[in-house]
Amino acid sequence: MPAIVIVGAQWGDEGKGKVTDYLAREADTVVRYQGGNNAGHTIVVGGSTYRFHLIPSGMLHRDKTCVLGNGVVIDPEELLAELDALAAQKVDTSRLIVSSQAHYILPTHQVLDRQAEARKGAAKIGTTGRGIGPAYQDKVNRCGIRLSDPAHPERLRQKLAAHLEEHRADLAGCDWTLDRLLAHLTAAHGRLRPYIGDASMVVNDVLDRGGRVLFEGAQGTLLDIDHGTYPFVTSSSPTAGGACLGAGIGPTRIDRVVGVAKAYATRVGSGPFPTELATDPVGAKLRERGKEFGTTTGRPRRCGWLDLVALRYAVRVNGITQLAITKLDVLDEFESLQVATAYKVNGTLTREFPTAIEDLEVAEPVYETLPGWRASCSAAKTWSDLPAEATAYVARLEDYLRVPVALLSIGAERSATFSRLALWEPL
Ligand code: GDP
Ligand code: IMO
Ligand code: MG
């Protein structure tokens, strides 16, 4: 099974980093295909915590090539800071390849991100403020700066001048002059140059030779620009199709799509979240037990019960073939658990996730109650050690979604993972 795509099946922070690190042991190459340093992927090994924002979560394995595809947007200073932080943790990052077709996030994009949010007032998206949206906006508007551009200094100067001109009104009060922007980008680019290459060629070569490639999505299905809860979404395509566009591979290359979901639900930023427990103490208990504070911004995450309606939608739009369920241990101390199996939308019962935000905003979850286990999942060494109610909870998910759970995570540590199916092998 040469190519597996890992996607977030909810609103991000599902544990994609941990799952990528786990599956990367048997991969040759790990590729990030979209997003930027709005992502925060955490891996815990032997008590040491590693935080990845841009660099693929396969980097802890010494022999893996890690690729940032053309679909990623790159803040050069942040990428350099991440390389330095990993070097300080004694992680060898020399096997990184960054697509020359990826776009740079400029400091001005961050200014524009903050301004757009301020303008929206109460209707703000709650972005990470990293300049992600404005960088993708320039890309689609055909006035972005690619990593190949600094190789042509005179053209780069013209492109940066055009960028400043394009956003002249919004950038009027800011002190990013053309010369300053040029110096900033040129300096950072100089250090990144050794990593820049033809990422699509590298990835396709590995696949042509029968190697194994893992595609690591950032964010999640419900934050996807097309399939998410628009407009409260990010500006890229985290869903599985994004792997083709963002890495330069054809859809025929993909063998498997693994959806990562928490055993409950969280969301950061604004936007509808039908099973949210905003005022219910259960929400606060999930936040506390799950340590639900953002890796990137430190913001408290909104918490709620597992939403099977939304997950079934994620299975559909990604073509998810297997699931990885994380943070089952966070549910250890509940008498009973609820899972949403339908919504009531304006009086009508439905199992379909509404595509119009107006319907989603008024969707009332219809819950099924399942028994809790009030025992420690994390003490389990094998699948059969798990409390019977915990395995029944997972079985209910599989039954509703008609997708097998291949991986189960019961703690932040790399070792706190059960594999139920050998994902790199034909099943
Ligand atoms: P990602 O963005 O999808 O990679 O997820 P994040 O790293 O932002 O958030 C997941 C958080 O949960 C991290 O702090 C992980 O270390 C932690 N985590 C992952 N899996 C588990 C698990 O099974 N149990 C617990 N308790 N924590 C987990
Ligand atoms: P990982 O990869 C959770 C959210 C932001 C905001 C919206 C748009 O760690 O799962 P943006 O800065 O992208 O324009 O913000 O998307 N968001 C995330 N939420 N996990 C993430 O990444 C996220 N990346 C962006 O909170 O609501
Ligand atoms: Mg995260």
GROMACS .gro file of C-alpha atoms and ligand atoms in nm, residues 12-18 40-42 44 295 301 326-330 409-412, ligand 1:
model
   50
   12GLY     CA    1  -0.860   2.011   1.363
   13ASP     CA    2  -0.640   1.905   1.657
   14GLU     CA    3  -0.761   1.548   1.632
   15GLY     CA    4  -0.414   1.406   1.693
   16LYS     CA    5  -0.297   1.394   1.330
   17GLY     CA    6   0.063   1.458   1.436
   18LYS     CA    7   0.065   1.159   1.668
   40GLY     CA    8   0.020   2.270   1.556
   41HIS     CA    9   0.092   1.898   1.561
   42THR     CA   10   0.219   1.747   1.884
   44VAL     CA   11   0.527   1.299   2.273
  295THR     CA   12  -0.079   2.418   2.034
  301ARG     CA   13  -1.070   2.485   2.268
  326THR     CA   14  -0.770   0.938   1.963
  327LYS     CA   15  -0.807   1.053   2.323
  328LEU     CA   16  -1.035   0.769   2.431
  329ASP     CA   17  -0.867   0.800   2.773
  330VAL     CA   18  -1.014   1.148   2.815
  409SER     CA   19  -0.494   0.620   2.087
  410ILE     CA   20  -0.523   0.613   2.466
  411GLY     CA   21  -0.261   0.870   2.570
  412ALA     CA   22  -0.034   1.138   2.426
  428GDP     P1   23  -0.317   1.771   1.562
  428GDP     O1   24  -0.320   1.916   1.529
  428GDP     O2   25  -0.430   1.697   1.496
  428GDP     O3   26  -0.186   1.705   1.536
  428GDP     O4   27  -0.343   1.761   1.720
  428GDP     P2   28  -0.275   1.853   1.833
  428GDP     O5   29  -0.136   1.806   1.853
  428GDP     O6   30  -0.297   1.996   1.807
  428GDP     O7   31  -0.367   1.819   1.957
  428GDP     C1   32  -0.377   1.690   2.008
  428GDP     C2   33  -0.330   1.694   2.155
  428GDP     O8   34  -0.372   1.576   2.220
  428GDP     C3   35  -0.178   1.696   2.169
  428GDP     O9   36  -0.146   1.767   2.284
  428GDP     C4   37  -0.142   1.549   2.182
  428GDP    O10   38  -0.021   1.529   2.253
  428GDP     C5   39  -0.259   1.498   2.260
  428GDP     N1   40  -0.299   1.358   2.232
  428GDP     C6   41  -0.295   1.291   2.114
  428GDP     N2   42  -0.350   1.169   2.128
  428GDP     C7   43  -0.389   1.159   2.257
  428GDP     C8   44  -0.457   1.058   2.332
  428GDP    O11   45  -0.493   0.952   2.283
  428GDP     N3   46  -0.484   1.086   2.464
  428GDP     C9   47  -0.448   1.204   2.522
  428GDP     N4   48  -0.480   1.221   2.650
  428GDP     N5   49  -0.385   1.301   2.454
  428GDP    C10   50  -0.358   1.280   2.324
   0.00000   0.00000   0.00000
